[in-house]
Tab-separated table of N, CA and C in Angstrom:
chain	number	residue	atom	x	y	z
A	1	MET	N	-23.115	-7.450	9.814
A	1	MET	CA	-23.322	-6.863	8.969
A	1	MET	C	-23.001	-4.945	9.405
A	2	ALA	N	-22.394	-4.427	9.132
A	2	ALA	CA	-21.844	-2.616	10.674
A	2	ALA	C	-21.656	-2.176	9.171
A	3	ALA	N	-21.807	-0.248	9.714
A	3	ALA	CA	-21.261	0.531	8.873
A	3	ALA	C	-20.169	0.831	9.510
A	4	ARG	N	-18.722	1.023	9.430
A	4	ARG	CA	-17.616	2.167	10.163
A	4	ARG	C	-17.156	3.103	9.364
A	5	TYR	N	-17.354	4.033	10.248
A	5	TYR	CA	-16.354	5.259	9.740
A	5	TYR	C	-15.264	5.574	10.202
A	6	ALA	N	-14.317	6.565	9.713
A	6	ALA	CA	-13.118	6.802	10.157
A	6	ALA	C	-13.661	8.391	10.525
A	7	ARG	N	-13.542	8.497	11.828
A	7	ARG	CA	-13.860	9.421	12.537
A	7	ARG	C	-12.959	11.112	12.285
A	8	ALA	N	-13.209	12.254	12.660
A	8	ALA	CA	-12.686	13.828	11.874
A	8	ALA	C	-11.336	13.224	12.608
A	9	ALA	N	-11.015	13.107	13.582
A	9	ALA	CA	-10.187	13.159	14.592
A	9	ALA	C	-8.745	11.828	13.289
A	10	GLY	N	-9.233	10.737	12.667
A	10	GLY	CA	-8.054	10.243	12.104
A	10	GLY	C	-7.954	8.794	13.126
A	11	GLY	N	-6.397	8.043	12.961
A	11	GLY	CA	-6.407	7.788	14.184
A	11	GLY	C	-5.570	6.410	12.951
A	12	ASN	N	-5.488	4.954	13.952
A	12	ASN	CA	-4.649	4.118	13.892
A	12	ASN	C	-6.059	3.132	13.374
A	13	TRP	N	-5.862	2.405	12.599
A	13	TRP	CA	-7.500	1.616	12.062
A	13	TRP	C	-7.590	0.656	13.097
A	14	SER	N	-6.476	0.057	13.976
A	14	SER	CA	-6.452	-0.478	14.832
A	14	SER	C	-6.811	-0.123	15.916
A	15	ALA	N	-7.360	1.171	16.013
A	15	ALA	CA	-7.704	1.884	17.368
A	15	ALA	C	-9.716	1.996	17.112
A	16	ASP	N	-10.443	1.440	18.446
A	16	ASP	CA	-11.437	1.825	18.112
A	16	ASP	C	-11.862	3.489	18.133
A	17	ALA	N	-11.218	3.926	19.003
A	17	ALA	CA	-11.970	5.270	19.336
A	17	ALA	C	-11.574	5.924	17.557
A	18	THR	N	-10.820	5.196	16.127
A	18	THR	CA	-10.471	5.497	15.407
A	18	THR	C	-12.457	5.783	14.444
A	19	TRP	N	-12.896	4.862	14.969
A	19	TRP	CA	-14.248	5.022	14.603
A	19	TRP	C	-15.918	4.974	14.516
A	20	SER	N	-16.754	5.584	14.613
A	20	SER	CA	-17.817	5.700	14.160
A	20	SER	C	-19.006	4.776	13.549
A	21	THR	N	-20.096	4.770	14.142
A	21	THR	CA	-21.001	4.051	13.413
A	21	THR	C	-21.911	5.515	12.874
A	22	THR	N	-21.547	6.539	12.819
A	22	THR	CA	-21.726	7.444	11.326
A	22	THR	C	-21.273	8.440	11.361
A	23	ASP	N	-21.042	9.194	9.937
A	23	ASP	CA	-19.984	9.759	9.270
A	23	ASP	C	-19.857	11.164	9.804
A	24	GLY	N	-19.101	11.390	10.834
A	24	GLY	CA	-18.655	12.731	11.755
A	24	GLY	C	-18.931	11.848	12.897
A	25	GLY	N	-19.375	11.631	13.109
A	25	GLY	CA	-19.749	10.172	14.863
A	25	GLY	C	-18.508	11.032	15.788
A	26	ALA	N	-19.208	10.602	16.998
A	26	ALA	CA	-18.097	10.586	18.068
A	26	ALA	C	-18.074	9.060	18.446
A	27	ALA	N	-16.757	9.044	18.793
A	27	ALA	CA	-16.296	7.302	18.385
A	27	ALA	C	-17.116	6.157	19.752
A	28	ASP	N	-18.025	5.685	18.862
A	28	ASP	CA	-19.083	4.473	19.224
A	28	ASP	C	-18.885	3.387	19.362
A	29	THR	N	-18.304	2.800	18.541
A	29	THR	CA	-18.226	1.779	18.153
A	29	THR	C	-16.362	0.867	17.992
A	30	VAL	N	-16.710	-0.055	17.463
A	30	VAL	CA	-15.066	-1.029	17.782
A	30	VAL	C	-14.117	-1.318	16.190
A	31	LYS	N	-13.235	-1.314	15.748
A	31	LYS	CA	-12.628	-1.541	14.686
A	31	LYS	C	-13.729	-2.272	13.776
A	32	PRO	N	-13.185	-2.026	12.491
A	32	PRO	CA	-13.721	-2.985	11.660
A	32	PRO	C	-13.421	-4.532	12.071
A	33	THR	N	-14.394	-5.313	11.569
A	33	THR	CA	-14.753	-6.345	11.489
A	33	THR	C	-14.555	-7.074	9.278
A	34	ALA	N	-14.941	-8.579	9.557
A	34	ALA	CA	-15.049	-8.473	8.070
A	34	ALA	C	-15.775	-8.305	7.612
A	35	ALA	N	-17.350	-7.995	8.622
A	35	ALA	CA	-18.614	-7.883	8.296
A	35	ALA	C	-19.112	-6.423	8.360
A	36	ASP	N	-18.169	-5.783	8.478
A	36	ASP	CA	-18.615	-5.122	8.648
A	36	ASP	C	-17.543	-3.443	6.771
A	37	ASP	N	-18.733	-2.720	6.588
A	37	ASP	CA	-18.449	-1.883	5.569
A	37	ASP	C	-17.321	-0.918	6.283
A	38	VAL	N	-16.423	-0.408	5.876
A	38	VAL	CA	-15.574	0.741	6.031
A	38	VAL	C	-15.761	1.725	4.707
A	39	PHE	N	-16.348	3.002	5.381
A	39	PHE	CA	-16.591	4.380	4.707
A	39	PHE	C	-15.215	5.101	5.256
A	40	VAL	N	-14.687	5.876	4.680
A	40	VAL	CA	-13.507	6.939	5.151
A	40	VAL	C	-13.670	8.248	3.955
A	41	THR	N	-14.325	9.188	4.755
A	41	THR	CA	-15.121	10.118	3.695
A	41	THR	C	-14.282	11.309	4.023
A	42	ALA	N	-15.285	12.201	3.538
A	42	ALA	CA	-14.598	13.785	3.755
A	42	ALA	C	-14.454	14.430	5.409
A	43	SER	N	-15.433	13.960	6.101
A	43	SER	CA	-15.141	13.869	7.242
A	43	SER	C	-14.098	13.160	8.267
A	44	SER	N	-13.500	12.391	7.816
A	44	SER	CA	-12.796	11.580	8.019
A	44	SER	C	-10.867	12.142	8.169
A	45	GLY	N	-10.426	12.342	9.509
A	45	GLY	CA	-9.271	12.135	9.139
A	45	GLY	C	-7.829	11.430	8.727
A	46	ASN	N	-6.887	11.547	8.789
A	46	ASN	CA	-5.718	10.476	8.133
A	46	ASN	C	-6.023	8.848	9.141
A	47	VAL	N	-5.713	8.369	8.576
A	47	VAL	CA	-5.703	6.522	9.246
A	47	VAL	C	-5.142	5.899	8.616
A	48	THR	N	-4.553	5.411	9.877
A	48	THR	CA	-3.025	4.344	9.250
A	48	THR	C	-3.543	2.863	9.843
A	49	LEU	N	-2.975	2.167	8.297
A	49	LEU	CA	-3.181	0.939	8.978
A	49	LEU	C	-1.907	0.376	9.596
A	50	ASP	N	-2.166	-0.083	10.815
A	50	ASP	CA	-1.384	-0.523	11.726
A	50	ASP	C	-1.244	-1.570	11.900
A	51	ALA	N	-1.726	-2.523	11.729
A	51	ALA	CA	-2.160	-4.205	12.151
A	51	ALA	C	-3.001	-4.903	11.292
A	52	ASN	N	-2.299	-6.066	11.206
A	52	ASN	CA	-3.325	-6.584	10.096
A	52	ASN	C	-4.783	-6.246	10.481
A	53	SER	N	-5.717	-6.354	9.379
A	53	SER	CA	-7.190	-5.901	9.093
A	53	SER	C	-7.069	-6.302	8.477
A	54	VAL	N	-9.351	-5.810	8.668
A	54	VAL	CA	-10.061	-6.951	7.654
A	54	VAL	C	-11.203	-5.596	7.343
A	55	CYS	N	-11.590	-6.239	6.712
A	55	CYS	CA	-12.797	-5.629	6.569
A	55	CYS	C	-14.260	-6.000	5.234
A	56	ARG	N	-15.148	-5.876	5.201
A	56	ARG	CA	-15.545	-5.942	3.818
A	56	ARG	C	-15.761	-5.573	2.786
A	57	SER	N	-16.158	-4.052	2.732
A	57	SER	CA	-15.096	-3.321	1.886
A	57	SER	C	-15.124	-1.689	2.121
A	58	ALA	N	-14.606	-1.486	1.431
A	58	ALA	CA	-13.720	0.427	1.807
A	58	ALA	C	-13.967	1.368	0.548
A	59	ASN	N	-14.393	2.205	1.260
A	59	ASN	CA	-14.955	3.377	0.255
A	59	ASN	C	-14.254	4.761	0.757
A	60	PHE	N	-13.492	5.386	-0.372
A	60	PHE	CA	-12.866	6.442	-0.209
A	60	PHE	C	-13.258	7.730	-0.308
A	61	THR	N	-14.812	7.572	-0.730
A	61	THR	CA	-15.219	8.566	-1.463
A	61	THR	C	-15.484	10.313	-0.192
A	62	GLY	N	-14.682	10.953	-1.186
A	62	GLY	CA	-14.728	12.502	-1.135
A	62	GLY	C	-13.850	12.605	-0.273
A	63	TYR	N	-12.952	11.544	0.003
A	63	TYR	CA	-11.860	11.608	1.190
A	63	TYR	C	-11.219	12.465	0.899
A	64	THR	N	-10.139	13.643	1.466
A	64	THR	CA	-9.018	14.033	0.968
A	64	THR	C	-7.437	14.081	1.621
A	65	GLY	N	-7.733	13.398	2.522
A	65	GLY	CA	-6.949	12.576	3.399
A	65	GLY	C	-5.670	12.107	3.488
A	66	THR	N	-4.830	11.551	4.360
A	66	THR	CA	-3.798	10.495	3.987
A	66	THR	C	-3.736	9.344	4.695
A	67	PHE	N	-4.253	8.217	3.213
A	67	PHE	CA	-3.668	6.434	3.823
A	67	PHE	C	-2.298	5.711	4.131
A	68	THR	N	-1.955	5.785	5.487
A	68	THR	CA	-0.985	4.921	5.184
A	68	THR	C	-0.890	3.286	5.080
A	69	TRP	N	-0.596	2.751	5.163
A	69	TRP	CA	-0.280	1.278	5.183
A	69	TRP	C	0.901	0.997	5.070
A	70	THR	N	1.179	0.548	6.900
A	70	THR	CA	2.504	0.350	6.858
A	70	THR	C	2.989	-1.150	6.730
A	71	SER	N	4.404	-0.818	5.972
A	71	SER	CA	4.386	-2.119	5.807
A	71	SER	C	4.812	-3.260	7.181
A	72	GLY	N	4.288	-3.988	6.150
A	72	GLY	CA	4.945	-5.434	7.033
A	72	GLY	C	2.909	-6.316	7.266
A	73	PHE	N	1.919	-5.881	7.289
A	73	PHE	CA	0.755	-5.997	7.504
A	73	PHE	C	0.111	-5.783	6.845
A	74	THR	N	-0.842	-7.053	6.793
A	74	THR	CA	-2.236	-7.600	5.471
A	74	THR	C	-3.497	-6.807	5.630
A	75	TRP	N	-4.099	-6.316	5.165
A	75	TRP	CA	-5.144	-5.628	4.164
A	75	TRP	C	-6.441	-6.448	4.372
A	76	THR	N	-6.860	-7.754	4.628
A	76	THR	CA	-8.178	-8.198	3.805
A	76	THR	C	-9.262	-7.398	3.709
A	77	ILE	N	-9.733	-7.507	2.596
A	77	ILE	CA	-10.820	-7.126	1.782
A	77	ILE	C	-11.685	-8.153	1.096
A	78	GLY	N	-13.136	-7.725	1.433
A	78	GLY	CA	-14.505	-8.925	1.056
A	78	GLY	C	-14.166	-9.817	1.649
A	79	ASP	N	-15.815	-10.799	1.693
A	79	ASP	CA	-16.203	-12.006	2.008
A	79	ASP	C	-17.403	-12.754	1.082
A	80	GLY	N	-16.753	-12.644	-0.204
A	80	GLY	CA	-17.182	-13.066	-1.404
A	80	GLY	C	-18.630	-12.428	-1.499
A	81	THR	N	-19.185	-11.460	-0.480
A	81	THR	CA	-20.382	-10.876	-1.017
A	81	THR	C	-20.124	-9.948	-1.593
A	82	ALA	N	-21.329	-9.335	-2.492
A	82	ALA	CA	-20.940	-7.276	-2.537
A	82	ALA	C	-21.305	-6.386	-1.289
A	83	GLY	N	-20.501	-6.214	-1.270
A	83	GLY	CA	-20.227	-4.481	-0.100
A	83	GLY	C	-21.061	-3.263	-0.914
A	84	ALA	N	-21.212	-2.855	0.316
A	84	ALA	CA	-22.292	-1.605	0.552
A	84	ALA	C	-22.293	-0.812	-1.207
A	85	SER	N	-23.460	-0.536	-1.836
A	85	SER	CA	-23.480	0.118	-2.946
A	85	SER	C	-22.628	-1.054	-4.241
A	86	ASN	N	-22.158	-2.852	-3.683
A	86	ASN	CA	-21.216	-2.750	-4.823
A	86	ASN	C	-20.083	-2.817	-5.058
A	87	ILE	N	-19.555	-2.084	-3.600
A	87	ILE	CA	-18.055	-1.619	-4.036
A	87	ILE	C	-17.107	-2.346	-2.825
A	88	ALA	N	-16.160	-3.221	-3.602
A	88	ALA	CA	-14.944	-4.039	-2.626
A	88	ALA	C	-14.120	-2.861	-2.372
A	89	LEU	N	-13.457	-1.980	-2.682
A	89	LEU	CA	-12.567	-0.569	-2.778
A	89	LEU	C	-12.450	0.198	-3.547
A	90	LYS	N	-13.048	0.896	-3.371
A	90	LYS	CA	-12.844	2.802	-3.940
A	90	LYS	C	-11.792	3.444	-3.802
A	91	LEU	N	-11.199	3.466	-4.189
A	91	LEU	CA	-9.958	4.939	-3.814
A	91	LEU	C	-10.266	6.176	-5.048
A	92	VAL	N	-9.784	7.161	-4.529
A	92	VAL	CA	-10.377	8.444	-4.907
A	92	VAL	C	-9.128	9.545	-5.424
A	93	SER	N	-9.390	10.168	-6.659
A	93	SER	CA	-8.379	11.631	-6.576
A	93	SER	C	-8.981	11.959	-5.263
A	94	GLY	N	-7.709	13.134	-5.198
A	94	GLY	CA	-7.772	14.215	-3.644
A	94	GLY	C	-7.217	13.407	-2.417
A	95	MET	N	-7.246	11.770	-2.669
A	95	MET	CA	-6.723	11.202	-1.765
A	95	MET	C	-5.424	10.904	-1.962
A	96	THR	N	-4.270	10.933	-0.570
A	96	THR	CA	-2.741	10.715	-0.698
A	96	THR	C	-2.850	9.902	-0.069
A	97	TRP	N	-2.032	8.185	-1.001
A	97	TRP	CA	-1.929	6.685	-0.786
A	97	TRP	C	-0.488	7.224	0.062
A	98	SER	N	-0.145	7.004	1.223
A	98	SER	CA	1.347	6.325	1.654
A	98	SER	C	1.848	5.373	1.732
A	99	GLY	N	2.718	4.594	2.652
A	99	GLY	CA	3.263	3.668	2.494
A	99	GLY	C	3.661	2.610	0.972
A	100	ILE	N	2.635	1.254	1.034
A	100	ILE	CA	2.870	-0.100	0.199
A	100	ILE	C	2.552	0.783	-0.911
A	101	SER	N	3.180	-0.093	-2.314
A	101	SER	CA	3.043	0.777	-3.727
A	101	SER	C	2.310	-0.332	-4.147
A	102	SER	N	2.018	-1.775	-3.826
A	102	SER	CA	1.532	-2.536	-4.630
A	102	SER	C	0.771	-3.932	-4.113
A	103	PHE	N	-0.326	-3.769	-4.674
A	103	PHE	CA	-1.676	-5.389	-4.477
A	103	PHE	C	-1.011	-6.362	-4.513
A	104	ASN	N	-1.824	-7.193	-4.220
A	104	ASN	CA	-2.174	-8.411	-3.990
A	104	ASN	C	-3.356	-9.186	-4.129
A	105	GLN	N	-4.018	-9.262	-4.811
A	105	GLN	CA	-5.112	-9.672	-5.243
A	105	GLN	C	-5.392	-10.968	-5.435
A	106	VAL	N	-6.315	-11.911	-4.284
A	106	VAL	CA	-6.376	-12.936	-4.456
A	106	VAL	C	-8.184	-13.356	-3.993
A	107	LEU	N	-8.330	-13.507	-5.156
A	107	LEU	CA	-9.662	-14.383	-6.129
A	107	LEU	C	-10.358	-15.403	-5.497
């Protein structure tokens, strides 16, 4: 289990270069896995979910960029245990959501 931070340059979810092990850090890790807690913060650029993707949790606290979920791809969040700070998915005012407009929650 690890933390993955979207970088200042942003990018495609599926690209390793989009992710860092520290907030505002360099590209020094790989795209998130089902065991990883994802943080998209005030330091993060625009992120596009461009492939079927997974993460343990996704927290957008402080984010003011655009998150685009490309139609036709699935985003699986959670592994049956609480994520960082007991958050599975946190969206915030100030961010822009683009792409799909509905969710399908499966418990």
